[in-house]
Short mmCIF file of C-alpha atoms in Angstrom, two decimals:
data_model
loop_
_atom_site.label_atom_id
_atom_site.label_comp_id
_atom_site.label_asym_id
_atom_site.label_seq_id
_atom_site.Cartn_x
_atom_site.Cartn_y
_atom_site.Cartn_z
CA UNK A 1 19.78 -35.07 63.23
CA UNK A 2 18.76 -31.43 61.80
CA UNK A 3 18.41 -30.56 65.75
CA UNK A 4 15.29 -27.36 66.53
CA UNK A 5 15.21 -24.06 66.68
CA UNK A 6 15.77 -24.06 70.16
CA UNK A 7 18.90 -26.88 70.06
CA UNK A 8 20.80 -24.40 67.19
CA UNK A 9 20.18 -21.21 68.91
CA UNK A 10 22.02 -22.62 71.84
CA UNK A 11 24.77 -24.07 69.89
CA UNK A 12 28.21 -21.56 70.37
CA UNK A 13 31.70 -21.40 68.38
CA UNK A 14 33.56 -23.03 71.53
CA UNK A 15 30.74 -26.30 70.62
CA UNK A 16 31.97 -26.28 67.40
CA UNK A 17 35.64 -26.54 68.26
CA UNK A 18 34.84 -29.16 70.52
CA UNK A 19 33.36 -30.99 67.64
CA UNK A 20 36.15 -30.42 65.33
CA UNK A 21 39.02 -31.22 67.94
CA UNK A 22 37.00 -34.58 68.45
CA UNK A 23 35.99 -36.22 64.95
CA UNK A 24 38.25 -34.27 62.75
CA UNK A 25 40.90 -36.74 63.48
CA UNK A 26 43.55 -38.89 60.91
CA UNK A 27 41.94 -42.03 61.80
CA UNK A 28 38.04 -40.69 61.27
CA UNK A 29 38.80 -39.76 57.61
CA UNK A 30 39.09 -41.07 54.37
CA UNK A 31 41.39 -39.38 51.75
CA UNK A 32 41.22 -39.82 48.21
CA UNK A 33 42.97 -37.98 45.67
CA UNK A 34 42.55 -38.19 41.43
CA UNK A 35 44.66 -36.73 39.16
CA UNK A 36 48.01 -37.00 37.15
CA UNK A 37 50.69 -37.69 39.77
CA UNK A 38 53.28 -40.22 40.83
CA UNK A 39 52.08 -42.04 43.77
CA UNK A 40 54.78 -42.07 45.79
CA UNK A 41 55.59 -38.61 45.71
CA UNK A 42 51.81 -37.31 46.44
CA UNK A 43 51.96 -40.18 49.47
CA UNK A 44 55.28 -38.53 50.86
CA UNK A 45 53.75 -34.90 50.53
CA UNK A 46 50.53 -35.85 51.97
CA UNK A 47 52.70 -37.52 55.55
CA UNK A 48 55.02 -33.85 55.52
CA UNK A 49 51.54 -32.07 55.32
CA UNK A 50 49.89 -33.81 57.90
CA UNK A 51 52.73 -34.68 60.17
CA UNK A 52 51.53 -33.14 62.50
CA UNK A 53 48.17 -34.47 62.79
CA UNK A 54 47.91 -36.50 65.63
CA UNK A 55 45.78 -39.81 65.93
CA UNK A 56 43.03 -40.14 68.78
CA UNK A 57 40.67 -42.74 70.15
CA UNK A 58 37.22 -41.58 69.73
CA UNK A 59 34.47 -42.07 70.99
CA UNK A 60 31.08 -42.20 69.45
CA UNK A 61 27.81 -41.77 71.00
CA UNK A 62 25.57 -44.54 70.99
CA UNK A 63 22.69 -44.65 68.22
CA UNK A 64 19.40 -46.48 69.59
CA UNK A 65 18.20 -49.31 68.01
CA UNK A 66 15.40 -48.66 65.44
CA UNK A 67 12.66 -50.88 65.54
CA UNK A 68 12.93 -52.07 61.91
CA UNK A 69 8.90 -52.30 61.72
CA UNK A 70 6.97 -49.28 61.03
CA UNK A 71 2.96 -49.15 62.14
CA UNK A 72 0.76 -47.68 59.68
CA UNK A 73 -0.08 -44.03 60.41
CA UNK A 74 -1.15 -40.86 58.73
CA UNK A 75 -0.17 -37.20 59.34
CA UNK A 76 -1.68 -34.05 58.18
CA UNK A 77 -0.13 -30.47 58.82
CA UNK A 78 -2.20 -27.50 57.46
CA UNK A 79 -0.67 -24.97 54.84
CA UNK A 80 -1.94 -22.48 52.79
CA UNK A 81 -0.66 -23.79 49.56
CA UNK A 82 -2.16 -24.25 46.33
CA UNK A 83 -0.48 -27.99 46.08
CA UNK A 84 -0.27 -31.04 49.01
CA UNK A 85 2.81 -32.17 49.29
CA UNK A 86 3.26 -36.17 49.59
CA UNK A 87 5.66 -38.37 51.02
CA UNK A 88 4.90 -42.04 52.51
CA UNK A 89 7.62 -44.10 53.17
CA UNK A 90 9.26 -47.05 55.67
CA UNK A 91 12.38 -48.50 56.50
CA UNK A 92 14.55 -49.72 53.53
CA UNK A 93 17.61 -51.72 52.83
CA UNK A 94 21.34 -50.79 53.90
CA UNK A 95 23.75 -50.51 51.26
CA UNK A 96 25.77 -53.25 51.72
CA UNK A 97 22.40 -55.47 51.29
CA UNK A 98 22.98 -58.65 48.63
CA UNK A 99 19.59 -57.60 47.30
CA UNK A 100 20.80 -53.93 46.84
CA UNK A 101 20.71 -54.29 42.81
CA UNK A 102 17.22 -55.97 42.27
CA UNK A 103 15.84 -53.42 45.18
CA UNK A 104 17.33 -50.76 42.87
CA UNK A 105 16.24 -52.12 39.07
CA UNK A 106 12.85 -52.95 40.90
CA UNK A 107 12.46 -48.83 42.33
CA UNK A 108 13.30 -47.94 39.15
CA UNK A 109 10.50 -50.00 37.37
CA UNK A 110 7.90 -48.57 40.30
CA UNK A 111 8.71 -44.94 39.89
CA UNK A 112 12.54 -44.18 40.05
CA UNK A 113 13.28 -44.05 36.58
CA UNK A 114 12.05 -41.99 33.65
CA UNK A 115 8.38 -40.69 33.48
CA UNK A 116 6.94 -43.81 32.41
CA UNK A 117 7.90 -45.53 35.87
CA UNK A 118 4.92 -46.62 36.97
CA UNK A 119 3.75 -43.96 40.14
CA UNK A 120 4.96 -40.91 37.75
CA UNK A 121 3.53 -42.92 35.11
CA UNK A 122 0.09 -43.10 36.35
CA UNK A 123 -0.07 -40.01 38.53
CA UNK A 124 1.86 -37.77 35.90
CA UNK A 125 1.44 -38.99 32.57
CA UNK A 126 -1.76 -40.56 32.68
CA UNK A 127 -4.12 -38.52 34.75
CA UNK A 128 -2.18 -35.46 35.18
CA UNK A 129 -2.41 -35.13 38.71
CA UNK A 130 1.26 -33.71 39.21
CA UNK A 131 4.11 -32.71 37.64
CA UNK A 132 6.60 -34.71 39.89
CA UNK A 133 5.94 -38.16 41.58
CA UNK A 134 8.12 -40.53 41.80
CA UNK A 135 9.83 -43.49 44.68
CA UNK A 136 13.17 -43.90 46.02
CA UNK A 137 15.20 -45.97 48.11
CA UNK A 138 18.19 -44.27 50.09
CA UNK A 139 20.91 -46.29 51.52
CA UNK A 140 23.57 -45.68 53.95
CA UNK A 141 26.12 -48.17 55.44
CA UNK A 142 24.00 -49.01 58.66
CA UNK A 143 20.19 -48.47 57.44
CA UNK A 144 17.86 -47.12 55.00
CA UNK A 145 14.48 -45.95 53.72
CA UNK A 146 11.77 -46.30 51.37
CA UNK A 147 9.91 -43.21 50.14
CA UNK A 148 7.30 -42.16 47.68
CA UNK A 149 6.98 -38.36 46.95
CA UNK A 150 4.72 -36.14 44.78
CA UNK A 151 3.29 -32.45 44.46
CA UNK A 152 0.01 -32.71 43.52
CA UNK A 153 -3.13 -30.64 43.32
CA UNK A 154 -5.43 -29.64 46.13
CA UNK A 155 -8.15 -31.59 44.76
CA UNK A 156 -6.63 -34.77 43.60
CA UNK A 157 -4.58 -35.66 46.86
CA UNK A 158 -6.68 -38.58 47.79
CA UNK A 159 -6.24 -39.51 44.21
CA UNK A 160 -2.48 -39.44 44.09
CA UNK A 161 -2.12 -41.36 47.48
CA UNK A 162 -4.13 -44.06 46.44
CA UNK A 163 -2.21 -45.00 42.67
CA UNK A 164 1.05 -45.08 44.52
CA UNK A 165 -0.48 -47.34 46.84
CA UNK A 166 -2.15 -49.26 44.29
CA UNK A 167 1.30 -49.55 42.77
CA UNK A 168 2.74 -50.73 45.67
CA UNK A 169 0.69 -53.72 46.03
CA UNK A 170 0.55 -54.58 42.01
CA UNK A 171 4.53 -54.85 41.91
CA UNK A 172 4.24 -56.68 44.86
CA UNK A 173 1.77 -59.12 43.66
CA UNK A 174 2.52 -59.43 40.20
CA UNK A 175 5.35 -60.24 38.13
CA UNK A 176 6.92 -57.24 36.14
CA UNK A 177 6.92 -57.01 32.49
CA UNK A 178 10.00 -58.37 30.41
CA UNK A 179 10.04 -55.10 28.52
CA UNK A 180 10.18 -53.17 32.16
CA UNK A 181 13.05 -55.08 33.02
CA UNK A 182 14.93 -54.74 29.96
CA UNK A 183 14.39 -50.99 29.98
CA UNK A 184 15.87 -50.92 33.31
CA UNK A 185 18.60 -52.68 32.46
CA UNK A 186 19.87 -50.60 29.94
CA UNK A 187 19.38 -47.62 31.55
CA UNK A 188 21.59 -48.41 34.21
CA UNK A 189 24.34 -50.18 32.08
CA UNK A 190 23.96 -46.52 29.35
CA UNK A 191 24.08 -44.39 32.34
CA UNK A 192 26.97 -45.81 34.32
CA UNK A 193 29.72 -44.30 32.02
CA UNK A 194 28.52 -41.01 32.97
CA UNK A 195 30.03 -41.64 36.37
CA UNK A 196 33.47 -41.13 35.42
CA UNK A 197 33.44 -38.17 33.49
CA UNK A 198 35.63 -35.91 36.20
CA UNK A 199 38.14 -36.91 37.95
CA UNK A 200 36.22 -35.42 41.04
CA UNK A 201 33.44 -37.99 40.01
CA UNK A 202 35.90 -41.17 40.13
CA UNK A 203 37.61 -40.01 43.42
CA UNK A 204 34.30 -39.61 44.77
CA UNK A 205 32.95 -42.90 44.23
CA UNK A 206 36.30 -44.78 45.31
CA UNK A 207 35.73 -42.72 48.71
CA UNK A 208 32.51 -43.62 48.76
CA UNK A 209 33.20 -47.64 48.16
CA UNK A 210 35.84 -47.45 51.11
CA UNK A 211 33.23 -45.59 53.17
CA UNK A 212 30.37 -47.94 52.64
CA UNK A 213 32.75 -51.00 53.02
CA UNK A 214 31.92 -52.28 49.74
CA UNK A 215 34.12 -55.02 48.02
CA UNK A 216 37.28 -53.00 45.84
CA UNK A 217 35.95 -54.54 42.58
CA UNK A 218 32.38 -53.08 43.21
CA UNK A 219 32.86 -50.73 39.88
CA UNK A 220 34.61 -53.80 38.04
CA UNK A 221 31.70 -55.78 38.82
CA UNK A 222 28.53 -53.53 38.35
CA UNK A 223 27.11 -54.26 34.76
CA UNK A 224 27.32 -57.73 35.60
CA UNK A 225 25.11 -57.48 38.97
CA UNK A 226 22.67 -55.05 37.21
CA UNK A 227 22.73 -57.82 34.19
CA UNK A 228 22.03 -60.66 36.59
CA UNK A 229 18.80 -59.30 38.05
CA UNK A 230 15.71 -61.33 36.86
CA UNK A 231 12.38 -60.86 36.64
CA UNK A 232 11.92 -63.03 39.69
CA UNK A 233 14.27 -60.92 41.74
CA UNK A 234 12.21 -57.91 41.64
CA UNK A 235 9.17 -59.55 42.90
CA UNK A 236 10.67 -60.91 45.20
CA UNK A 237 12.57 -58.25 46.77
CA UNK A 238 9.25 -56.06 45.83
CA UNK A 239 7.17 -58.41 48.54
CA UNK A 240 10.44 -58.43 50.53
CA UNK A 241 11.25 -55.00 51.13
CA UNK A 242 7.87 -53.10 50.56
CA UNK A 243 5.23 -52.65 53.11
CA UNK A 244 1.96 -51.28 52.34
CA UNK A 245 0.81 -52.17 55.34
CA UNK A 246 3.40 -50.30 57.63
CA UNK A 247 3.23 -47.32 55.36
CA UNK A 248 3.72 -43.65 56.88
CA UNK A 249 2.08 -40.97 54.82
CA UNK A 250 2.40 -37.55 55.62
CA UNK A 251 0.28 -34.88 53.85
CA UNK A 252 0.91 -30.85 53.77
CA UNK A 253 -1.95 -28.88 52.24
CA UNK A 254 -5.02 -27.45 53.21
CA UNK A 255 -7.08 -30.15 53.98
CA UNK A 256 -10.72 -28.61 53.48
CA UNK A 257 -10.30 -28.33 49.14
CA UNK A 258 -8.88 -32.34 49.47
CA UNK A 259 -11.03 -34.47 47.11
CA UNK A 260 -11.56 -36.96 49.93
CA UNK A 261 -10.43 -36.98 53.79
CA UNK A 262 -7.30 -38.18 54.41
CA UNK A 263 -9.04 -40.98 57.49
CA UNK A 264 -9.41 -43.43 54.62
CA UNK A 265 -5.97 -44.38 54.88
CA UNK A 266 -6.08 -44.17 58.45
CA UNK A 267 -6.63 -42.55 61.55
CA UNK A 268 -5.31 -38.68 60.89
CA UNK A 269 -2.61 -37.57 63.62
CA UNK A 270 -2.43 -33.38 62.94
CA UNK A 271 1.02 -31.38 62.98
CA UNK A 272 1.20 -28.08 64.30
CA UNK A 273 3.68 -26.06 62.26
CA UNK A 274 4.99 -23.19 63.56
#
């Protein structure tokens, strides 16, 4: 939670000690360490370091339940820019899902990957209606979300919104290309050497793994699950996992050069900012 201007102006050093005292605990953290070292010795250094660090039952505060279905709705808040930004999105996938590699080979095929991704594709490439556009799903351990973005002109906003949506119903509705798949395929099996180029960059990712509560071999066992993915599995997790229908869009722009009104996607809820 980023919190309001009000909630951080109140917030004082002693609240931050309080924090620290509370989470910053031996058994709330996760330590990894990569380099050239014997393990035994860094494991005996590390217990004379932290010695002293005492264990402690904490406490975490409750997070509400999420209702996991989003109604359609639009939001406009007025800026005097010389672009709208765009971003519609819903509730996604968590990361330990067992669709978690056809979701990601199938966002890459809509508009994660390169600029021929279909939304960048269409919006960017073929009618020039932005520089950047593209989709993304973000995952965390307990739940995620699915979001389109783009910067486009003033004039074409109504434009924009409407290909991505189009694109969201066509991978829904219609199986992908073999060629699409392929591509994405190989991009993620080229790429994934690139992850352990520093030893900061392995460390980080077996952190990660033991944070997420993914299975030990999940590095072992990646090309394979990106290989495994079929054409079948990304329409199927495309009808699974994305909603047109429950779609939020929110729109920040100045509303009066838009080439259409935004209340053909729905009734228009306004934003203040301040």
């Amino acid at each position: 939670v980023e919190g309001t201007l009000d909630s951080i102006e109140k917030i004082v050093r002693d609240d931050m000690i309080a924090f620290h005292k509370k989470y910053f605990r031996p058994n709330n953290i996760i330590l990894g360490i990569s380099g050239d070292f014997n393990k035994d010795e860094i494991i005996k250094k590390l217990n004379a370091v932290f010695a002293g660090w005492k264990k402690e039952e904490i406490q975490f505060p409750e997070v509400p339940k999420v209702d996991k279905r989003f109604e359609k709705a639009v939001f406009y808040a007025y800026k005097d820019i010389n672009q709208a930004n765009v971003i519609m999105g819903h509730l996604g996938i968590h990361r330990k899902s067992p669709d978690y590699f056809p979701v990601m080979i199938m966002n890459f095929i809509l508009g994660g990957g390169s600029f021929t991704a279909r939304i960048p594709g269409r919006i960017r490439s073929d009618e020039g209606l932005a520089y950047s556009a593209y989709s993304a799903f973000q995952t965390s351990r307990d739940i995620g979300m699915f979001f389109v973005s783009c910067q486009t002109k003033l004039e074409s906003t109504n434009r924009a919104i409407s290909i991505a949506l189009e694109e969201l119903e066509k991978i829904r509705k219609s199986p992908i290309d073999k060629d699409e798949l392929t591509q994405a395929k190989e991009t993620f099996t080229n790429q994934f050497v690139f992850r352990f180029t520093t030893s900061a960059s392995i460390v980080g990712q077996k952190v990660d793994i033991e944070y997420e509560e993914l299975p030990l071999n999940y590095l072992e066992t990646y090309i394979a699950n990106v290989l495994a993915v079929t054409q079948e599995d990304v329409q199927r997790v495309a009808r699974k996992y994305l909603h047109p229908d429950e779609i939020k869009i929110l729109v920040v722009g100045d509303n009066e050069k838009f080439d259409k009104p935004l209340d053909s996607f729905g009734k228009v809820n306004v934003i203040d900012l301040k």
